[in-house]
Amino acid sequence: MPTLFTRIDRTIKFSFPTTLPTVVAVLLVGLVACQPTPIATAPSPNTGESETATAQMPGQGVKVRPSTFAKPERRFFAEIINIGLEKLGYEVEEIKQLSPSIAHPVVGNGDLEFYIPHLEKSHAKFFEKGGGEEKLERVGVLIPNLLEGYSIDRQTAEQYKITDLGQLKDPELAKLFDSDGDGKANLAGCEVGQACERIIDYHLQAYELQKTVEHDKGSASILFADVLARHQQGKHVLYYTSIPSWFDYQLKIGKDVVWLPVPFTALPEGQQNFTDRDTLAEGKNLGFPVNRMQVLANKTFMEANPAAKCWIQQVQIPVEDLVTEFQRIAEGESSPEDIRRHAQEWVESNQQQVDTWLEEAKNPTTICS
């Protein structure tokens, strides 16, 4: 029997059946058979849930490497920020402790996501060396007015009428603060790598104090423990401090100790554009620019993670809560585990505010600039 299609030498030849209707019917069957089978598609039942989950956890799958200076009160800020980031879905790694001079380029290079503290004026040179605005970003304001300066015990200031750091050019006055027997005043200062270390060294040179005053450098907690012990023994003390801090809680300005102003404003390279207006506080020239304490962040990370940026921008801790934290630290609750617990307790005590910040962080385009 002849077939409908007979292929010979790549040429199709037709052998027609008896009737035309039969041909048409067979052709239609063939055409239908050659069409691809349609695949039924329906909306995925999980699509909406996935979008909702992403909105609720915008940091899901993103790692954050935080860092801070080796002071427990600075870690307190970092832990509160970390808790919020975790609630936004970010995977937060252990806090690394670095000096500001090292931290700025590390954050700029993208090896860490953020660092606390960044002092807007004192760390200006570190900021530029770390990559400037091309690589770094200052985010939020943790402390709007951070004061730094020199203090001496109130009794010594009143008894010897010491009202100015420059007076310590007098060897007899300088000897009052000699704690190691070399005849020079021992000024408990800063750790190597901090901005305050550079400023103190510059001050000693600018005020011609290098022959009568020496800058004791090292861990702030160790240096201050010695200052506190000497003060409790009724000895003369001379030290650098910043406010607010747990130092200030232990030795209160105006009660236990007093500010020791500088003769005039003198600042190292990178800060020489600042004047008396920048270093004046409480009616005294403290010698250090009044700073805002902020979070230093990697710019690329902030641009890619608006929820994280918006969260950090909003975090503010009342001064009275900081004083409470400083008190707990001064009483010995200063380990990393202690500070994490304190941060969790603070979040729980301020849950309504924290929840508001978190909700706003999930909609950063409408809330945060």
mmCIF file of C-alpha atoms in Angstrom:
data_model
loop_
_atom_site.group_PDB
_atom_site.id
_atom_site.type_symbol
_atom_site.label_atom_id
_atom_site.label_comp_id
_atom_site.label_asym_id
_atom_site.label_seq_id
_atom_site.Cartn_x
_atom_site.Cartn_y
_atom_site.Cartn_z
ATOM 1 C CA MET A 1 0.000 0.000 0.000
ATOM 2 C CA PRO A 2 1.414 3.437 -0.850
ATOM 3 C CA THR A 3 2.334 5.735 2.102
ATOM 4 C CA LEU A 4 1.559 9.385 2.415
ATOM 5 C CA PHE A 5 5.241 10.518 2.441
ATOM 6 C CA THR A 6 7.888 8.626 0.515
ATOM 7 C CA ARG A 7 11.426 10.162 0.860
ATOM 8 C CA ILE A 8 13.755 9.324 -2.032
ATOM 9 C CA ASP A 9 17.236 10.945 -2.346
ATOM 10 C CA ARG A 10 16.238 13.814 0.000
ATOM 11 C CA THR A 11 13.248 14.628 -2.326
ATOM 12 C CA ILE A 12 9.757 14.190 -0.962
ATOM 13 C CA LYS A 13 7.407 12.502 -3.385
ATOM 14 C CA PHE A 14 3.703 12.169 -2.725
ATOM 15 C CA SER A 15 1.585 9.129 -3.604
ATOM 16 C CA PHE A 16 -1.953 10.414 -3.093
ATOM 17 C CA PRO A 17 -4.611 8.254 -1.557
ATOM 18 C CA THR A 18 -7.984 7.736 -3.194
ATOM 19 C CA THR A 19 -9.853 10.760 -1.763
ATOM 20 C CA LEU A 20 -8.904 14.364 -0.813
ATOM 21 C CA PRO A 21 -10.648 14.337 2.601
ATOM 22 C CA THR A 22 -8.497 11.469 3.639
ATOM 23 C CA VAL A 23 -5.359 13.465 2.772
ATOM 24 C CA VAL A 24 -6.486 16.504 4.765
ATOM 25 C CA ALA A 25 -7.326 14.432 7.798
ATOM 26 C CA VAL A 26 -3.993 12.696 7.808
ATOM 27 C CA LEU A 27 -2.109 16.010 7.378
ATOM 28 C CA LEU A 28 -3.905 17.543 10.342
ATOM 29 C CA VAL A 29 -3.025 14.588 12.538
ATOM 30 C CA GLY A 30 0.632 14.919 11.530
ATOM 31 C CA LEU A 31 0.768 18.635 12.244
ATOM 32 C CA VAL A 32 -0.709 18.198 15.704
ATOM 33 C CA ALA A 33 1.668 15.377 16.476
ATOM 34 C CA CYS A 34 4.665 17.560 15.563
ATOM 35 C CA GLN A 35 3.772 20.406 17.973
ATOM 36 C CA PRO A 36 5.730 20.529 21.283
ATOM 37 C CA THR A 37 3.730 19.529 24.335
ATOM 38 C CA PRO A 38 2.922 22.686 26.312
ATOM 39 C CA ILE A 39 4.236 22.844 29.902
ATOM 40 C CA ALA A 40 1.754 24.147 32.395
ATOM 41 C CA THR A 41 3.114 27.000 34.546
ATOM 42 C CA ALA A 42 1.668 28.366 37.750
ATOM 43 C CA PRO A 43 2.911 30.993 40.190
ATOM 44 C CA SER A 44 5.289 29.537 42.776
ATOM 45 C CA PRO A 45 3.557 29.439 46.139
ATOM 46 C CA ASN A 46 6.898 30.383 47.809
ATOM 47 C CA THR A 47 7.668 33.523 45.773
ATOM 48 C CA GLY A 48 5.794 35.873 48.069
ATOM 49 C CA GLU A 49 7.210 34.189 51.166
ATOM 50 C CA SER A 50 10.758 34.526 49.794
ATOM 51 C CA GLU A 51 10.330 38.238 49.125
ATOM 52 C CA THR A 52 8.875 38.735 52.603
ATOM 53 C CA ALA A 53 11.755 36.846 54.201
ATOM 54 C CA THR A 54 14.279 38.991 52.330
ATOM 55 C CA ALA A 55 12.534 42.151 53.462
ATOM 56 C CA GLN A 56 12.523 40.970 57.067
ATOM 57 C CA MET A 57 16.115 39.693 56.976
ATOM 58 C CA PRO A 58 17.943 41.951 54.483
ATOM 59 C CA GLY A 59 21.343 40.851 55.752
ATOM 60 C CA GLN A 60 20.779 37.144 55.267
ATOM 61 C CA GLY A 61 23.953 35.439 54.037
ATOM 62 C CA VAL A 62 26.123 38.561 54.448
ATOM 63 C CA LYS A 63 29.103 38.438 56.810
ATOM 64 C CA VAL A 64 30.141 41.407 58.938
ATOM 65 C CA ARG A 65 33.598 41.740 60.505
ATOM 66 C CA PRO A 66 33.458 44.368 63.274
ATOM 67 C CA SER A 67 36.368 45.926 65.137
ATOM 68 C CA THR A 68 36.895 48.300 68.020
ATOM 69 C CA PHE A 69 39.559 49.856 70.184
ATOM 70 C CA ALA A 70 40.654 47.891 73.248
ATOM 71 C CA LYS A 71 38.465 49.766 75.729
ATOM 72 C CA PRO A 72 35.441 48.007 77.237
ATOM 73 C CA GLU A 73 33.221 51.081 76.849
ATOM 74 C CA ARG A 74 33.978 51.156 73.106
ATOM 75 C CA ARG A 75 33.112 47.465 72.862
ATOM 76 C CA PHE A 76 29.737 48.241 74.449
ATOM 77 C CA PHE A 77 28.791 50.362 71.426
ATOM 78 C CA ALA A 78 30.005 47.670 69.024
ATOM 79 C CA GLU A 79 28.026 44.914 70.742
ATOM 80 C CA ILE A 80 24.783 46.898 70.590
ATOM 81 C CA ILE A 81 25.350 47.505 66.886
ATOM 82 C CA ASN A 82 26.183 43.823 66.391
ATOM 83 C CA ILE A 83 22.956 42.707 68.067
ATOM 84 C CA GLY A 84 20.918 44.841 65.676
ATOM 85 C CA LEU A 85 22.829 43.566 62.658
ATOM 86 C CA GLU A 86 22.186 39.988 63.772
ATOM 87 C CA LYS A 87 18.463 40.721 64.047
ATOM 88 C CA LEU A 88 18.606 41.983 60.461
ATOM 89 C CA GLY A 89 20.037 38.631 59.374
ATOM 90 C CA TYR A 90 23.731 39.501 59.119
ATOM 91 C CA GLU A 91 26.334 36.933 60.149
ATOM 92 C CA VAL A 92 28.487 38.898 62.595
ATOM 93 C CA GLU A 93 31.959 37.610 63.361
ATOM 94 C CA GLU A 94 34.020 38.098 66.532
ATOM 95 C CA ILE A 95 35.081 41.655 67.320
ATOM 96 C CA LYS A 96 38.718 42.388 66.506
ATOM 97 C CA GLN A 97 40.639 44.892 68.649
ATOM 98 C CA LEU A 98 42.795 47.384 66.766
ATOM 99 C CA SER A 99 44.337 50.804 67.277
ATOM 100 C CA PRO A 100 42.834 53.601 65.140
ATOM 101 C CA SER A 101 45.982 54.026 63.028
ATOM 102 C CA ILE A 102 45.784 50.378 61.943
ATOM 103 C CA ALA A 103 41.999 50.106 61.747
ATOM 104 C CA HIS A 104 41.415 52.925 59.259
ATOM 105 C CA PRO A 105 43.395 51.415 56.333
ATOM 106 C CA VAL A 106 42.129 47.920 57.164
ATOM 107 C CA VAL A 107 38.502 49.076 56.934
ATOM 108 C CA GLY A 108 39.311 51.085 53.811
ATOM 109 C CA ASN A 109 40.776 48.004 52.120
ATOM 110 C CA GLY A 110 37.630 46.001 52.860
ATOM 111 C CA ASP A 111 39.203 43.585 55.344
ATOM 112 C CA LEU A 112 36.786 44.798 58.037
ATOM 113 C CA GLU A 113 33.321 46.307 57.666
ATOM 114 C CA PHE A 114 33.340 48.818 60.533
ATOM 115 C CA TYR A 115 35.357 50.207 63.442
ATOM 116 C CA ILE A 116 34.537 52.042 66.670
ATOM 117 C CA PRO A 117 35.506 54.714 67.552
ATOM 118 C CA HIS A 118 36.148 57.168 64.774
ATOM 119 C CA LEU A 119 36.757 60.672 66.124
ATOM 120 C CA GLU A 120 35.739 63.133 63.446
ATOM 121 C CA LYS A 121 38.553 65.640 64.065
ATOM 122 C CA SER A 122 41.281 63.724 65.888
ATOM 123 C CA HIS A 123 41.209 60.883 63.362
ATOM 124 C CA ALA A 124 41.094 63.135 60.282
ATOM 125 C CA LYS A 125 44.615 62.156 59.200
ATOM 126 C CA PHE A 126 43.920 58.450 59.732
ATOM 127 C CA PHE A 127 40.759 58.857 57.634
ATOM 128 C CA GLU A 128 42.661 60.312 54.685
ATOM 129 C CA LYS A 129 45.453 57.732 54.915
ATOM 130 C CA GLY A 130 42.859 54.969 55.037
ATOM 131 C CA GLY A 131 41.446 55.969 51.657
ATOM 132 C CA GLY A 132 39.362 59.036 52.446
ATOM 133 C CA GLU A 133 35.814 59.434 51.179
ATOM 134 C CA GLU A 134 36.526 57.151 48.224
ATOM 135 C CA LYS A 135 36.857 54.093 50.491
ATOM 136 C CA LEU A 136 35.558 55.122 53.913
ATOM 137 C CA GLU A 137 32.365 56.517 55.365
ATOM 138 C CA ARG A 138 31.536 58.103 58.720
ATOM 139 C CA VAL A 139 28.186 56.718 59.866
ATOM 140 C CA GLY A 140 25.923 57.866 62.699
ATOM 141 C CA VAL A 141 26.858 59.811 65.830
ATOM 142 C CA LEU A 142 27.441 57.758 68.974
ATOM 143 C CA ILE A 143 28.674 60.647 71.148
ATOM 144 C CA PRO A 144 28.002 64.201 69.888
ATOM 145 C CA ASN A 145 30.518 65.959 72.166
ATOM 146 C CA LEU A 146 33.539 63.922 73.210
ATOM 147 C CA LEU A 147 35.959 65.944 75.335
ATOM 148 C CA GLU A 148 39.665 65.174 75.703
ATOM 149 C CA GLY A 149 42.269 66.877 77.813
ATOM 150 C CA TYR A 150 44.637 66.800 80.786
ATOM 151 C CA SER A 151 43.611 66.509 84.425
ATOM 152 C CA ILE A 152 45.349 66.819 87.781
ATOM 153 C CA ASP A 153 44.009 66.184 91.244
ATOM 154 C CA ARG A 154 42.070 69.120 92.602
ATOM 155 C CA GLN A 155 44.023 69.357 95.862
ATOM 156 C CA THR A 156 47.365 69.794 94.075
ATOM 157 C CA ALA A 157 45.910 72.313 91.625
ATOM 158 C CA GLU A 158 44.584 74.471 94.450
ATOM 159 C CA GLN A 159 47.576 74.107 96.784
ATOM 160 C CA TYR A 160 50.208 74.947 94.153
ATOM 161 C CA LYS A 161 47.993 77.197 92.021
ATOM 162 C CA ILE A 162 48.550 75.123 88.885
ATOM 163 C CA THR A 163 46.125 76.335 86.231
ATOM 164 C CA ASP A 164 48.021 75.669 82.993
ATOM 165 C CA LEU A 165 49.978 72.745 81.546
ATOM 166 C CA GLY A 166 52.746 75.161 80.558
ATOM 167 C CA GLN A 167 53.558 75.735 84.247
ATOM 168 C CA LEU A 168 55.144 72.285 84.330
ATOM 169 C CA LYS A 169 58.214 73.776 82.632
ATOM 170 C CA ASP A 170 59.112 74.575 86.242
ATOM 171 C CA PRO A 171 61.126 71.535 87.411
ATOM 172 C CA GLU A 172 59.890 71.936 90.985
ATOM 173 C CA LEU A 173 56.256 71.747 89.961
ATOM 174 C CA ALA A 174 56.955 68.897 87.537
ATOM 175 C CA LYS A 175 58.579 66.832 90.319
ATOM 176 C CA LEU A 176 55.271 66.750 92.172
ATOM 177 C CA PHE A 177 54.035 64.261 89.569
ATOM 178 C CA ASP A 178 57.206 62.143 89.405
ATOM 179 C CA SER A 179 56.277 58.500 90.019
ATOM 180 C CA ASP A 180 59.459 56.738 88.842
ATOM 181 C CA GLY A 181 62.134 58.849 90.529
ATOM 182 C CA ASP A 182 63.744 60.459 87.472
ATOM 183 C CA GLY A 183 62.724 63.996 88.432
ATOM 184 C CA LYS A 184 60.228 64.387 85.574
ATOM 185 C CA ALA A 185 56.455 64.519 85.803
ATOM 186 C CA ASN A 186 54.839 61.262 84.708
ATOM 187 C CA LEU A 187 51.908 62.018 82.423
ATOM 188 C CA ALA A 188 49.671 58.943 82.056
ATOM 189 C CA GLY A 189 48.789 59.221 78.400
ATOM 190 C CA CYS A 190 47.747 57.036 75.496
ATOM 191 C CA GLU A 191 48.455 53.786 73.752
ATOM 192 C CA VAL A 192 50.779 53.838 70.756
ATOM 193 C CA GLY A 193 48.784 54.280 67.553
ATOM 194 C CA GLN A 194 46.047 56.463 68.996
ATOM 195 C CA ALA A 195 45.482 60.007 67.805
ATOM 196 C CA CYS A 196 45.882 61.282 71.371
ATOM 197 C CA GLU A 197 49.392 59.792 71.493
ATOM 198 C CA ARG A 198 50.463 62.033 68.604
ATOM 199 C CA ILE A 199 48.815 65.092 70.114
ATOM 200 C CA ILE A 200 50.388 64.625 73.553
ATOM 201 C CA ASP A 201 53.854 64.173 72.054
ATOM 202 C CA TYR A 202 53.309 67.298 69.962
ATOM 203 C CA HIS A 203 52.155 69.264 73.003
ATOM 204 C CA LEU A 204 55.258 68.379 75.001
ATOM 205 C CA GLN A 205 57.375 69.747 72.173
ATOM 206 C CA ALA A 206 55.247 72.838 71.446
ATOM 207 C CA TYR A 207 55.064 73.859 75.118
ATOM 208 C CA GLU A 208 58.759 73.069 75.726
ATOM 209 C CA LEU A 209 58.012 70.399 78.315
ATOM 210 C CA GLN A 210 60.238 67.584 77.071
ATOM 211 C CA LYS A 211 62.858 68.229 79.766
ATOM 212 C CA THR A 212 60.376 68.148 82.641
ATOM 213 C CA VAL A 213 57.482 65.893 81.551
ATOM 214 C CA GLU A 214 57.495 62.361 80.139
ATOM 215 C CA HIS A 215 54.628 60.693 78.335
ATOM 216 C CA ASP A 216 53.817 57.269 79.798
ATOM 217 C CA LYS A 217 52.305 55.197 76.978
ATOM 218 C CA GLY A 218 50.432 51.925 77.222
ATOM 219 C CA SER A 219 47.090 50.275 77.877
ATOM 220 C CA ALA A 220 44.552 52.819 79.086
ATOM 221 C CA SER A 221 43.162 50.465 81.733
ATOM 222 C CA ILE A 222 46.631 49.763 83.175
ATOM 223 C CA LEU A 223 47.695 53.408 83.143
ATOM 224 C CA PHE A 224 44.496 54.565 84.756
ATOM 225 C CA ALA A 225 44.576 51.843 87.399
ATOM 226 C CA ASP A 226 47.921 53.282 88.495
ATOM 227 C CA VAL A 227 46.530 56.837 88.469
ATOM 228 C CA LEU A 228 43.543 55.753 90.549
ATOM 229 C CA ALA A 229 45.732 53.916 93.064
ATOM 230 C CA ARG A 230 47.992 56.951 93.463
ATOM 231 C CA HIS A 231 45.007 59.236 93.930
ATOM 232 C CA GLN A 232 43.534 56.951 96.589
ATOM 233 C CA GLN A 233 46.888 57.105 98.389
ATOM 234 C CA GLY A 234 46.737 60.904 98.395
ATOM 235 C CA LYS A 235 49.503 61.317 95.817
ATOM 236 C CA HIS A 236 49.640 63.861 93.000
ATOM 237 C CA VAL A 237 48.270 62.677 89.645
ATOM 238 C CA LEU A 238 48.594 63.987 86.084
ATOM 239 C CA TYR A 239 46.859 62.192 83.240
ATOM 240 C CA TYR A 240 45.088 62.395 79.888
ATOM 241 C CA THR A 241 41.379 61.599 79.867
ATOM 242 C CA SER A 242 38.330 61.624 77.621
ATOM 243 C CA ILE A 243 34.729 62.272 78.624
ATOM 244 C CA PRO A 244 32.447 60.427 78.782
ATOM 245 C CA SER A 245 34.396 57.364 79.919
ATOM 246 C CA TRP A 246 34.620 55.080 82.924
ATOM 247 C CA PHE A 247 37.686 57.090 84.015
ATOM 248 C CA ASP A 248 35.414 60.071 84.477
ATOM 249 C CA TYR A 249 33.087 58.007 86.632
ATOM 250 C CA GLN A 250 35.955 57.084 88.969
ATOM 251 C CA LEU A 251 37.587 60.527 89.210
ATOM 252 C CA LYS A 252 34.985 63.200 88.661
ATOM 253 C CA ILE A 253 35.950 66.468 87.005
ATOM 254 C CA GLY A 254 35.346 69.356 89.397
ATOM 255 C CA LYS A 255 35.146 67.144 92.470
ATOM 256 C CA ASP A 256 38.201 64.871 92.540
ATOM 257 C CA VAL A 257 40.199 66.366 89.692
ATOM 258 C CA VAL A 258 40.207 69.464 87.464
ATOM 259 C CA TRP A 259 40.958 70.160 83.833
ATOM 260 C CA LEU A 260 44.476 71.439 83.157
ATOM 261 C CA PRO A 261 44.200 73.757 80.127
ATOM 262 C CA VAL A 262 46.977 74.340 77.602
ATOM 263 C CA PRO A 263 48.682 77.726 76.996
ATOM 264 C CA PHE A 264 47.532 77.858 73.364
ATOM 265 C CA THR A 265 46.232 75.591 70.629
ATOM 266 C CA ALA A 266 48.994 73.513 69.019
ATOM 267 C CA LEU A 267 48.149 70.447 66.955
ATOM 268 C CA PRO A 268 50.174 68.082 64.741
ATOM 269 C CA GLU A 269 50.080 67.757 60.970
ATOM 270 C CA GLY A 270 46.633 67.006 59.661
ATOM 271 C CA GLN A 271 44.928 68.994 62.423
ATOM 272 C CA GLN A 272 46.592 72.362 62.132
ATOM 273 C CA ASN A 273 43.516 73.893 60.544
ATOM 274 C CA PHE A 274 41.770 73.685 63.925
ATOM 275 C CA THR A 275 41.790 76.770 66.149
ATOM 276 C CA ASP A 276 40.908 77.729 69.716
ATOM 277 C CA ARG A 277 37.245 77.530 68.722
ATOM 278 C CA ASP A 278 37.659 73.804 68.091
ATOM 279 C CA THR A 279 39.530 73.062 71.339
ATOM 280 C CA LEU A 280 37.519 75.247 73.727
ATOM 281 C CA ALA A 281 35.131 73.490 76.126
ATOM 282 C CA GLU A 282 33.666 74.432 79.486
ATOM 283 C CA GLY A 283 35.406 77.790 79.193
ATOM 284 C CA LYS A 284 38.878 76.231 78.930
ATOM 285 C CA ASN A 285 41.265 75.474 76.084
ATOM 286 C CA LEU A 286 41.641 71.724 76.547
ATOM 287 C CA GLY A 287 44.176 71.429 73.725
ATOM 288 C CA PHE A 288 42.255 68.680 71.904
ATOM 289 C CA PRO A 289 39.506 69.253 69.323
ATOM 290 C CA VAL A 290 36.016 68.610 70.650
ATOM 291 C CA ASN A 291 34.937 65.540 68.693
ATOM 292 C CA ARG A 292 31.937 63.639 67.495
ATOM 293 C CA MET A 293 32.393 59.909 67.990
ATOM 294 C CA GLN A 294 31.128 57.993 64.965
ATOM 295 C CA VAL A 295 31.305 54.588 63.327
ATOM 296 C CA LEU A 296 33.962 54.202 60.646
ATOM 297 C CA ALA A 297 32.653 51.971 57.841
ATOM 298 C CA ASN A 298 33.761 50.566 54.519
ATOM 299 C CA LYS A 299 31.987 52.649 51.881
ATOM 300 C CA THR A 300 31.413 49.792 49.426
ATOM 301 C CA PHE A 301 29.812 47.680 52.146
ATOM 302 C CA MET A 302 27.550 50.523 53.254
ATOM 303 C CA GLU A 303 26.402 51.177 49.686
ATOM 304 C CA ALA A 304 25.594 47.492 49.198
ATOM 305 C CA ASN A 305 23.869 47.168 52.586
ATOM 306 C CA PRO A 306 21.531 50.117 53.164
ATOM 307 C CA ALA A 307 19.765 48.281 55.994
ATOM 308 C CA ALA A 308 23.018 47.994 57.963
ATOM 309 C CA LYS A 309 23.824 51.642 57.328
ATOM 310 C CA CYS A 310 20.358 52.788 58.365
ATOM 311 C CA TRP A 311 20.536 50.764 61.581
ATOM 312 C CA ILE A 312 23.931 52.214 62.548
ATOM 313 C CA GLN A 313 22.775 55.742 61.705
ATOM 314 C CA GLN A 314 19.951 55.513 64.209
ATOM 315 C CA VAL A 315 21.700 53.989 67.236
ATOM 316 C CA GLN A 316 21.939 56.474 70.098
ATOM 317 C CA ILE A 317 22.647 55.665 73.736
ATOM 318 C CA PRO A 318 21.625 58.220 76.383
ATOM 319 C CA VAL A 319 24.445 59.624 78.519
ATOM 320 C CA GLU A 320 22.819 58.311 81.705
ATOM 321 C CA ASP A 321 22.910 54.780 80.269
ATOM 322 C CA LEU A 322 26.579 55.230 79.401
ATOM 323 C CA VAL A 323 27.300 56.348 82.969
ATOM 324 C CA THR A 324 25.599 53.185 84.242
ATOM 325 C CA GLU A 325 27.739 51.089 81.914
ATOM 326 C CA PHE A 326 30.910 52.889 83.020
ATOM 327 C CA GLN A 327 30.007 52.166 86.626
ATOM 328 C CA ARG A 328 29.611 48.447 85.928
ATOM 329 C CA ILE A 329 32.939 48.401 84.090
ATOM 330 C CA ALA A 330 34.650 50.226 86.970
ATOM 331 C CA GLU A 331 33.246 47.645 89.382
ATOM 332 C CA GLY A 332 34.954 44.855 87.465
ATOM 333 C CA GLU A 333 32.387 43.757 84.881
ATOM 334 C CA SER A 334 34.717 44.443 81.976
ATOM 335 C CA SER A 335 35.323 41.124 80.198
ATOM 336 C CA PRO A 336 34.064 40.635 76.615
ATOM 337 C CA GLU A 337 31.369 38.326 77.991
ATOM 338 C CA ASP A 338 30.307 40.975 80.519
ATOM 339 C CA ILE A 339 30.092 43.663 77.854
ATOM 340 C CA ARG A 340 28.033 41.439 75.542
ATOM 341 C CA ARG A 341 25.634 40.718 78.400
ATOM 342 C CA HIS A 342 25.367 44.425 79.207
ATOM 343 C CA ALA A 343 24.572 45.164 75.562
ATOM 344 C CA GLN A 344 21.854 42.502 75.472
ATOM 345 C CA GLU A 345 20.348 43.902 78.667
ATOM 346 C CA TRP A 346 20.377 47.408 77.211
ATOM 347 C CA VAL A 347 18.597 46.205 74.072
ATOM 348 C CA GLU A 348 15.968 44.399 76.161
ATOM 349 C CA SER A 349 15.427 47.495 78.333
ATOM 350 C CA ASN A 350 14.975 49.620 75.211
ATOM 351 C CA GLN A 351 13.182 47.008 73.105
ATOM 352 C CA GLN A 352 10.470 49.294 71.762
ATOM 353 C CA GLN A 353 12.979 51.871 70.500
ATOM 354 C CA VAL A 354 15.280 49.178 69.110
ATOM 355 C CA ASP A 355 12.380 47.518 67.280
ATOM 356 C CA THR A 356 11.464 50.874 65.740
ATOM 357 C CA TRP A 357 15.039 51.371 64.535
ATOM 358 C CA LEU A 358 15.090 47.856 63.078
ATOM 359 C CA GLU A 359 11.801 48.322 61.232
ATOM 360 C CA GLU A 360 13.057 51.581 59.793
ATOM 361 C CA ALA A 361 16.314 49.898 58.757
ATOM 362 C CA LYS A 362 14.287 47.454 56.672
ATOM 363 C CA ASN A 363 12.925 50.418 54.670
ATOM 364 C CA PRO A 364 16.072 52.547 54.368
ATOM 365 C CA THR A 365 15.086 54.308 51.155
ATOM 366 C CA THR A 366 12.196 56.049 52.894
ATOM 367 C CA ILE A 367 13.789 56.613 56.299
ATOM 368 C CA CYS A 368 17.559 57.064 56.023
ATOM 369 C CA SER A 369 19.430 59.373 53.695
#
